[in-house]
Short mmCIF file of C-alpha atoms and ligand atoms in Angstrom, two decimals:
data_model
loop_
_atom_site.label_atom_id
_atom_site.label_comp_id
_atom_site.label_asym_id
_atom_site.label_seq_id
_atom_site.Cartn_x
_atom_site.Cartn_y
_atom_site.Cartn_z
CA UNK A 1380 -199.81 -28.43 -95.11
CA UNK A 1381 -201.68 -24.92 -94.01
CA UNK A 1382 -204.05 -23.64 -97.21
CA UNK A 1383 -205.46 -20.19 -95.66
CA UNK A 1384 -201.73 -18.56 -95.57
CA UNK A 1385 -203.32 -15.43 -97.07
CA UNK A 1386 -204.75 -14.52 -93.58
CA UNK A 1387 -201.70 -15.55 -91.62
CA UNK A 1388 -197.90 -13.48 -91.55
CA UNK A 1389 -194.85 -14.05 -89.39
CA UNK A 1390 -195.77 -12.40 -85.84
CA UNK A 1391 -192.29 -11.08 -85.92
CA UNK A 1392 -191.90 -9.30 -88.93
CA UNK A 1393 -195.47 -9.80 -90.15
CA UNK A 1394 -194.17 -10.93 -93.57
CA UNK A 1395 -195.67 -13.65 -95.71
CA UNK A 1396 -195.17 -17.24 -94.70
CA UNK A 1397 -194.34 -20.20 -96.79
CA UNK A 1398 -194.56 -23.92 -95.78
CA UNK A 1399 -191.58 -25.48 -96.02
CA UNK A 1400 -192.76 -29.01 -94.59
CA UNK A 1401 -196.06 -30.27 -93.80
CA UNK A 1402 -195.25 -30.18 -90.33
CA UNK A 1403 -193.13 -26.16 -90.75
CA UNK A 1404 -193.88 -22.78 -91.65
CA UNK A 1405 -191.08 -20.36 -92.86
CA UNK A 1406 -191.22 -16.90 -93.11
CA UNK A 1407 -189.62 -15.08 -96.16
CA UNK A 1408 -188.08 -12.62 -94.45
CA UNK A 1409 -187.24 -13.06 -91.46
CA UNK A 1410 -186.23 -16.94 -91.49
CA UNK A 1411 -188.04 -17.88 -88.30
CA UNK A 1412 -189.54 -21.06 -88.65
CA UNK A 1413 -192.86 -22.40 -86.81
CA UNK A 1414 -193.86 -25.74 -85.85
CA UNK A 1415 -197.27 -27.11 -87.32
CA UNK A 1416 -199.17 -29.52 -84.91
CA UNK A 1417 -202.84 -31.13 -85.54
CA UNK A 1418 -202.53 -28.71 -88.84
CA UNK A 1419 -202.28 -26.04 -86.33
CA UNK A 1420 -199.98 -23.49 -86.95
CA UNK A 1421 -197.66 -21.89 -83.74
CA UNK A 1422 -197.14 -18.50 -84.40
CA UNK A 1423 -195.54 -17.49 -81.65
CA UNK A 1424 -192.47 -15.18 -81.48
CA UNK A 1425 -189.26 -17.00 -80.67
CA UNK A 1426 -188.63 -16.02 -76.56
CA UNK A 1427 -191.47 -15.42 -75.20
CA UNK A 1428 -191.75 -13.85 -71.49
CA UNK A 1429 -192.48 -16.43 -68.81
CA UNK A 1430 -195.51 -14.86 -67.95
CA UNK A 1431 -197.03 -16.20 -71.08
CA UNK A 1432 -195.49 -19.42 -71.23
CA UNK A 1433 -197.36 -19.89 -67.34
CA UNK A 1434 -200.85 -18.58 -69.41
CA UNK A 1435 -199.77 -21.30 -72.14
CA UNK A 1436 -199.27 -23.95 -69.65
CA UNK A 1437 -202.11 -23.33 -67.23
CA UNK A 1438 -204.59 -23.45 -69.95
CA UNK A 1439 -203.41 -26.30 -71.87
CA UNK A 1440 -203.59 -28.33 -68.39
CA UNK A 1441 -207.26 -26.75 -67.96
CA UNK A 1442 -208.57 -27.12 -71.50
CA UNK A 1443 -210.47 -30.25 -71.05
CA UNK A 1444 -213.06 -29.10 -68.52
CA UNK A 1445 -212.60 -25.38 -69.17
CA UNK A 1446 -216.23 -24.68 -69.86
CA UNK A 1447 -217.55 -26.60 -67.09
CA UNK A 1448 -215.74 -24.55 -64.36
CA UNK A 1449 -216.78 -20.85 -65.96
CA UNK A 1450 -220.47 -21.81 -66.51
CA UNK A 1451 -220.10 -20.48 -70.16
CA UNK A 1452 -222.98 -21.97 -71.01
CA UNK A 1453 -225.67 -20.56 -68.52
CA UNK A 1454 -228.24 -18.05 -69.39
CA UNK A 1455 -226.91 -15.46 -67.42
CA UNK A 1456 -223.64 -15.61 -69.21
CA UNK A 1457 -224.65 -16.01 -73.11
CA UNK A 1458 -227.25 -12.93 -72.66
CA UNK A 1459 -224.34 -10.76 -72.73
CA UNK A 1460 -222.44 -12.98 -75.12
CA UNK A 1461 -225.37 -12.92 -77.49
CA UNK A 1462 -225.26 -8.98 -77.42
CA UNK A 1463 -221.59 -8.66 -79.36
CA UNK A 1464 -221.76 -11.46 -81.17
CA UNK A 1465 -225.21 -10.05 -82.78
CA UNK A 1466 -222.26 -7.38 -83.88
CA UNK A 1467 -220.41 -10.48 -85.43
CA UNK A 1468 -223.04 -11.77 -86.92
CA UNK A 1469 -224.15 -8.66 -88.42
CA UNK A 1470 -220.78 -7.45 -90.29
CA UNK A 1471 -220.80 -7.66 -94.19
CA UNK A 1472 -220.38 -10.85 -96.12
CA UNK A 1473 -216.15 -11.72 -97.09
CA UNK A 1474 -215.45 -9.96 -93.48
CA UNK A 1475 -212.50 -11.19 -91.59
CA UNK A 1476 -212.76 -11.42 -87.92
CA UNK A 1477 -209.97 -12.27 -85.45
CA UNK A 1478 -210.77 -14.07 -82.02
CA UNK A 1479 -208.08 -13.45 -79.49
CA UNK A 1480 -207.66 -15.90 -76.49
CA UNK A 1481 -210.78 -18.29 -77.81
CA UNK A 1482 -210.51 -20.39 -75.82
CA UNK A 1483 -212.00 -23.78 -76.43
CA UNK A 1484 -214.10 -22.30 -79.32
CA UNK A 1485 -217.61 -21.64 -77.47
CA UNK A 1486 -218.19 -18.06 -78.70
CA UNK A 1487 -217.07 -18.97 -81.85
CA UNK A 1488 -219.44 -21.87 -82.58
CA UNK A 1489 -222.22 -18.92 -82.21
CA UNK A 1490 -220.85 -16.84 -85.15
CA UNK A 1491 -223.82 -18.04 -87.60
CA UNK A 1492 -222.86 -15.80 -90.32
CA UNK A 1493 -220.95 -18.52 -92.62
CA UNK A 1494 -220.02 -15.55 -95.04
CA UNK A 1495 -217.05 -14.92 -92.38
CA UNK A 1496 -213.42 -15.79 -92.20
CA UNK A 1497 -212.97 -16.39 -88.25
CA UNK A 1498 -209.62 -16.48 -87.27
CA UNK A 1499 -209.76 -18.22 -83.86
CA UNK A 1500 -206.41 -17.80 -81.74
CA UNK A 1501 -205.51 -18.81 -78.49
CA UNK A 1502 -201.87 -19.13 -76.88
CA UNK A 1503 -202.60 -22.42 -75.43
CA UNK A 1504 -202.46 -25.12 -77.55
CA UNK A 1505 -204.30 -27.63 -76.10
CA UNK A 1506 -207.05 -24.69 -76.18
CA UNK A 1507 -206.96 -24.41 -80.13
CA UNK A 1508 -206.75 -27.54 -80.41
CA UNK A 1509 -210.17 -28.35 -78.37
CA UNK A 1510 -211.75 -25.59 -80.27
CA UNK A 1511 -211.07 -27.05 -83.37
CA UNK A 1512 -212.77 -30.78 -82.06
CA UNK A 1513 -215.50 -28.52 -80.82
CA UNK A 1514 -216.31 -26.78 -84.14
CA UNK A 1515 -219.95 -26.06 -84.54
CA UNK A 1516 -220.09 -23.29 -87.16
CA UNK A 1517 -220.44 -23.03 -90.53
CA UNK A 1518 -218.26 -20.36 -90.74
CA UNK A 1519 -214.79 -20.47 -92.40
CA UNK A 1520 -212.53 -20.81 -89.33
CA UNK A 1521 -208.89 -20.71 -89.47
CA UNK A 1522 -206.92 -21.83 -85.88
CA UNK A 1523 -203.92 -20.83 -84.97
CA UNK A 1524 -201.92 -20.93 -82.00
CA UNK A 1525 -201.07 -16.80 -81.28
CA UNK A 1526 -199.83 -14.40 -78.57
CA UNK A 1527 -202.14 -11.54 -78.48
CA UNK A 1528 -199.64 -8.70 -78.43
CA UNK A 1529 -197.98 -10.09 -81.46
CA UNK A 1530 -200.84 -10.59 -83.72
CA UNK A 1531 -199.81 -12.87 -86.86
CA UNK A 1532 -202.31 -11.08 -89.43
CA UNK A 1533 -201.08 -7.70 -92.21
CA UNK A 1534 -201.81 -4.44 -90.88
CA UNK A 1535 -205.20 -3.19 -91.95
CA UNK A 1536 -206.38 -6.73 -92.46
CA UNK A 1537 -209.08 -7.77 -89.93
CA UNK A 1538 -212.78 -6.04 -89.91
CA UNK A 1539 -213.21 -7.18 -86.71
CA UNK A 1540 -211.25 -8.25 -83.47
CA UNK A 1541 -213.19 -9.70 -80.46
CA UNK A 1542 -211.30 -11.13 -77.04
CA UNK A 1543 -213.51 -12.26 -74.51
CA UNK A 1544 -212.60 -12.32 -70.59
CA UNK A 1545 -208.64 -12.55 -71.88
CA UNK A 1546 -207.67 -9.42 -71.97
CA UNK A 1547 -207.00 -9.31 -68.30
CA UNK A 1548 -205.04 -12.25 -68.42
CA UNK A 1549 -202.08 -10.54 -70.97
CA UNK A 1550 -199.19 -8.73 -69.20
CA UNK A 1551 -199.44 -5.91 -71.07
CA UNK A 1552 -203.17 -4.91 -72.16
CA UNK A 1553 -201.69 -1.87 -74.13
CA UNK A 1554 -199.37 -3.86 -75.80
CA UNK A 1555 -202.57 -5.58 -77.34
CA UNK A 1556 -204.72 -2.58 -77.74
CA UNK A 1557 -201.93 -1.06 -80.34
CA UNK A 1558 -201.84 -4.41 -81.82
CA UNK A 1559 -204.79 -4.64 -82.91
CA UNK A 1560 -205.45 -1.40 -83.87
CA UNK A 1561 -202.29 -2.27 -86.14
CA UNK A 1562 -203.98 -5.03 -87.69
CA UNK A 1563 -207.39 -3.27 -87.68
CA UNK A 1564 -208.75 -2.30 -91.33
CA UNK A 1565 -209.90 1.71 -91.54
CA UNK A 1566 -213.17 1.42 -89.49
CA UNK A 1567 -212.42 -2.33 -88.20
CA UNK A 1568 -214.36 -3.04 -84.50
CA UNK A 1569 -212.29 -4.22 -81.43
CA UNK A 1570 -214.78 -5.71 -79.29
CA UNK A 1571 -213.99 -6.21 -75.47
CA UNK A 1572 -216.55 -9.00 -74.23
CA UNK A 1573 -217.19 -9.68 -70.39
CA UNK A 1574 -213.84 -8.17 -68.79
CA UNK A 1575 -213.97 -7.87 -65.10
CA UNK A 1576 -214.22 -4.32 -63.19
CA UNK A 1577 -211.73 -3.27 -60.78
CA UNK A 1578 -213.61 -2.93 -57.70
CA UNK A 1579 -214.55 -6.37 -56.56
CA UNK A 1580 -210.44 -6.90 -56.85
CA UNK A 1581 -210.52 -4.34 -54.05
CA UNK A 1582 -213.38 -5.07 -51.98
CA UNK A 1583 -215.37 -8.31 -52.47
CA UNK A 1584 -212.70 -11.02 -53.39
CA UNK A 1585 -210.26 -9.92 -50.29
CA UNK A 1586 -213.48 -10.86 -48.43
CA UNK A 1587 -214.28 -14.35 -50.11
CA UNK A 1588 -210.73 -15.13 -49.67
CA UNK A 1589 -210.90 -14.12 -45.63
CA UNK A 1590 -214.22 -16.09 -45.36
CA UNK A 1591 -212.77 -19.30 -47.04
CA UNK A 1592 -209.16 -19.15 -44.76
CA UNK A 1593 -211.67 -18.86 -41.58
CA UNK A 1594 -213.72 -21.98 -42.87
CA UNK A 1595 -210.87 -23.84 -44.13
CA UNK A 1596 -212.87 -24.73 -46.81
CA UNK A 1597 -210.23 -26.63 -49.05
CA UNK A 1598 -209.08 -28.58 -45.91
CA UNK A 1599 -212.45 -30.66 -46.19
CA UNK A 1600 -213.43 -30.62 -50.42
CA UNK A 1601 -210.98 -30.94 -52.63
CA UNK A 1602 -211.01 -28.46 -55.45
CA UNK A 1603 -210.98 -30.08 -59.04
CA UNK A 1604 -208.79 -26.55 -60.24
CA UNK A 1605 -205.40 -26.47 -60.32
CA UNK A 1606 -205.08 -23.33 -58.76
CA UNK A 1607 -205.38 -20.20 -60.79
CA UNK A 1608 -203.81 -18.97 -64.11
CA UNK A 1609 -200.99 -16.42 -63.26
CA UNK A 1610 -202.82 -13.92 -65.08
CA UNK A 1611 -206.47 -14.31 -62.99
CA UNK A 1612 -204.03 -14.08 -59.51
CA UNK A 1613 -202.26 -10.58 -60.70
CA UNK A 1614 -205.05 -8.92 -62.77
CA UNK A 1615 -206.80 -6.18 -60.79
CA UNK A 1616 -209.44 -5.93 -63.36
CA UNK A 1617 -210.12 -2.54 -65.38
CA UNK A 1618 -212.32 0.54 -64.37
CA UNK A 1619 -214.11 2.58 -67.08
CA UNK A 1620 -211.50 5.10 -67.13
CA UNK A 1621 -208.70 2.11 -67.68
CA UNK A 1622 -210.34 1.75 -70.53
CA UNK A 1623 -210.86 5.34 -71.56
CA UNK A 1624 -207.39 5.31 -71.16
CA UNK A 1625 -206.08 2.55 -73.18
CA UNK A 1626 -208.39 3.68 -75.40
CA UNK A 1627 -207.00 7.30 -75.91
CA UNK A 1628 -203.55 5.49 -75.95
CA UNK A 1629 -203.94 3.17 -79.24
CA UNK A 1630 -206.01 5.87 -80.34
CA UNK A 1631 -209.08 3.64 -80.70
CA UNK A 1632 -212.41 5.58 -80.58
CA UNK A 1633 -215.46 3.92 -77.87
CA UNK A 1634 -218.53 3.17 -80.09
CA UNK A 1635 -220.43 1.36 -77.12
CA UNK A 1636 -220.26 0.31 -73.31
CA UNK A 1637 -222.54 -2.12 -71.24
CA UNK A 1638 -222.17 -3.00 -67.96
CA UNK A 1639 -222.90 -6.55 -66.81
CA UNK A 1640 -223.75 -7.99 -63.53
CA UNK A 1641 -224.97 -6.51 -60.30
CA UNK A 1642 -226.51 -9.33 -58.23
CA UNK A 1643 -225.07 -11.64 -60.18
CA UNK A 1644 -222.09 -10.88 -59.58
CA UNK A 1645 -222.12 -11.67 -56.58
CA UNK A 1646 -224.00 -15.04 -57.09
CA UNK A 1647 -221.77 -16.32 -59.62
CA UNK A 1648 -219.01 -16.15 -57.60
CA UNK A 1649 -220.49 -17.98 -54.58
CA UNK A 1650 -221.88 -20.53 -57.29
CA UNK A 1651 -218.31 -20.64 -59.04
CA UNK A 1652 -217.00 -21.56 -55.59
CA UNK A 1653 -219.95 -23.78 -54.80
CA UNK A 1654 -219.64 -25.60 -57.89
CA UNK A 1655 -215.86 -26.14 -58.35
CA UNK A 1656 -216.09 -28.45 -54.86
CA UNK A 1657 -219.24 -30.70 -56.26
CA UNK A 1658 -218.89 -33.33 -59.65
CA UNK A 1659 -219.99 -32.52 -62.93
CA UNK A 1660 -223.86 -33.89 -62.24
CA UNK A 1661 -224.34 -32.21 -58.81
CA UNK A 1662 -223.80 -29.16 -59.93
CA UNK A 1663 -226.40 -25.71 -58.75
CA UNK A 1664 -227.76 -24.71 -61.55
CA UNK A 1665 -230.32 -21.89 -61.60
CA UNK A 1666 -233.55 -22.00 -63.65
CA UNK A 1667 -234.00 -20.15 -66.30
CA UNK A 1668 -237.05 -18.02 -65.43
CA UNK A 1669 -234.95 -16.90 -62.44
CA UNK A 1670 -232.19 -15.84 -63.98
CA UNK A 1671 -233.97 -13.53 -66.55
CA UNK A 1672 -235.40 -12.05 -63.49
CA UNK A 1673 -232.45 -11.36 -61.41
CA UNK A 1674 -231.07 -9.86 -65.09
CA UNK A 1675 -234.17 -7.29 -65.51
CA UNK A 1676 -233.10 -6.30 -61.69
CA UNK A 1677 -229.66 -5.98 -62.72
CA UNK A 1678 -230.39 -4.08 -65.84
CA UNK A 1679 -232.56 -1.48 -63.67
CA UNK A 1680 -229.83 -0.75 -61.04
CA UNK A 1681 -227.44 -0.49 -63.53
CA UNK A 1682 -229.39 2.56 -65.57
CA UNK A 1683 -228.64 4.41 -62.36
CA UNK A 1684 -225.98 6.91 -62.40
CA UNK A 1685 -223.02 6.28 -60.39
CA UNK A 1686 -224.39 2.97 -59.04
CA UNK A 1687 -223.86 1.44 -62.95
CA UNK A 1688 -220.22 1.68 -62.65
CA UNK A 1689 -220.05 -1.08 -60.24
CA UNK A 1690 -221.32 -3.55 -62.75
CA UNK A 1691 -219.15 -6.81 -62.53
CA UNK A 1692 -217.85 -6.88 -66.18
CA UNK A 1693 -217.79 -4.81 -69.21
CA UNK A 1694 -218.09 -5.08 -72.86
CA UNK A 1695 -216.56 -2.90 -75.04
CA UNK A 1696 -216.75 -1.81 -79.08
CA UNK A 1697 -214.35 0.84 -80.15
CA UNK A 1698 -213.32 1.62 -83.79
CA UNK A 1699 -210.56 2.53 -85.52
CA UNK A 1700 -211.34 5.60 -87.36
CA UNK A 1701 -210.11 5.93 -90.75
ZN1 ZN B 95 -190.39 -12.74 -90.31
#
């Protein structure tokens, strides 16, 4: 049985759901049925696009070593995560936060404000299951498998929506922006964390692919990756003007933009390639003091006009006007 049903609705018609059995929810309006697995409701719309099915399958398969591959606990990553987590942690008590593409729950575990209700959603069931298993924070967490473009929440019901490193995995980011606006309460915040900038996709990644081909790296050492997800292989990142367009079209107002990594982008990319070939006890780590120095230099570089738009990632905070 699912107890926190007041926060979740049918993803298709946004109407109330009822438990029919302990393993099934039913929409009271359109009669769509949704399975409950491991006490996690699977609120995916019927006829999910192939792109999304592939994303879910990839992340189901990668769930067990996702954090390790993405080095999400390195200081140069957590330093930037903390900035938007601070915004979430300072929300009024009783606020409802929805995380879209929550992966293994790493970010939600740093939400220290235990008064918040946090809905963690991901299209991959295995990721949600892992997040549920990894739960550390005290906040009231509701786990759900759902699609970013058909959010299973009522209109105007969410105080903050957070999507971290997942927007570029969506086939249609604008559909997500419009859905987010619908679900947000007036004055509610949309936090887009750690989304890739577009320039490396045209300059640096093709160069890296060329070098890999030349030295035929994969021939000698087997990677622990099972390829990349369809979202990662098809994305070209987001430029500042892409974001302005998305916000404009979804009628959301930009509150804050943060630029992430300059030197660290190069370091991280190369380190990721090397570390993906190494066993977990032999992975290369940069000492924290050195990471702090590089971040300091990066922040200086990213305060220079024009150059600052060559950051590797963006964090944006946008608001739904009253
Ligand atoms: Zn329905």
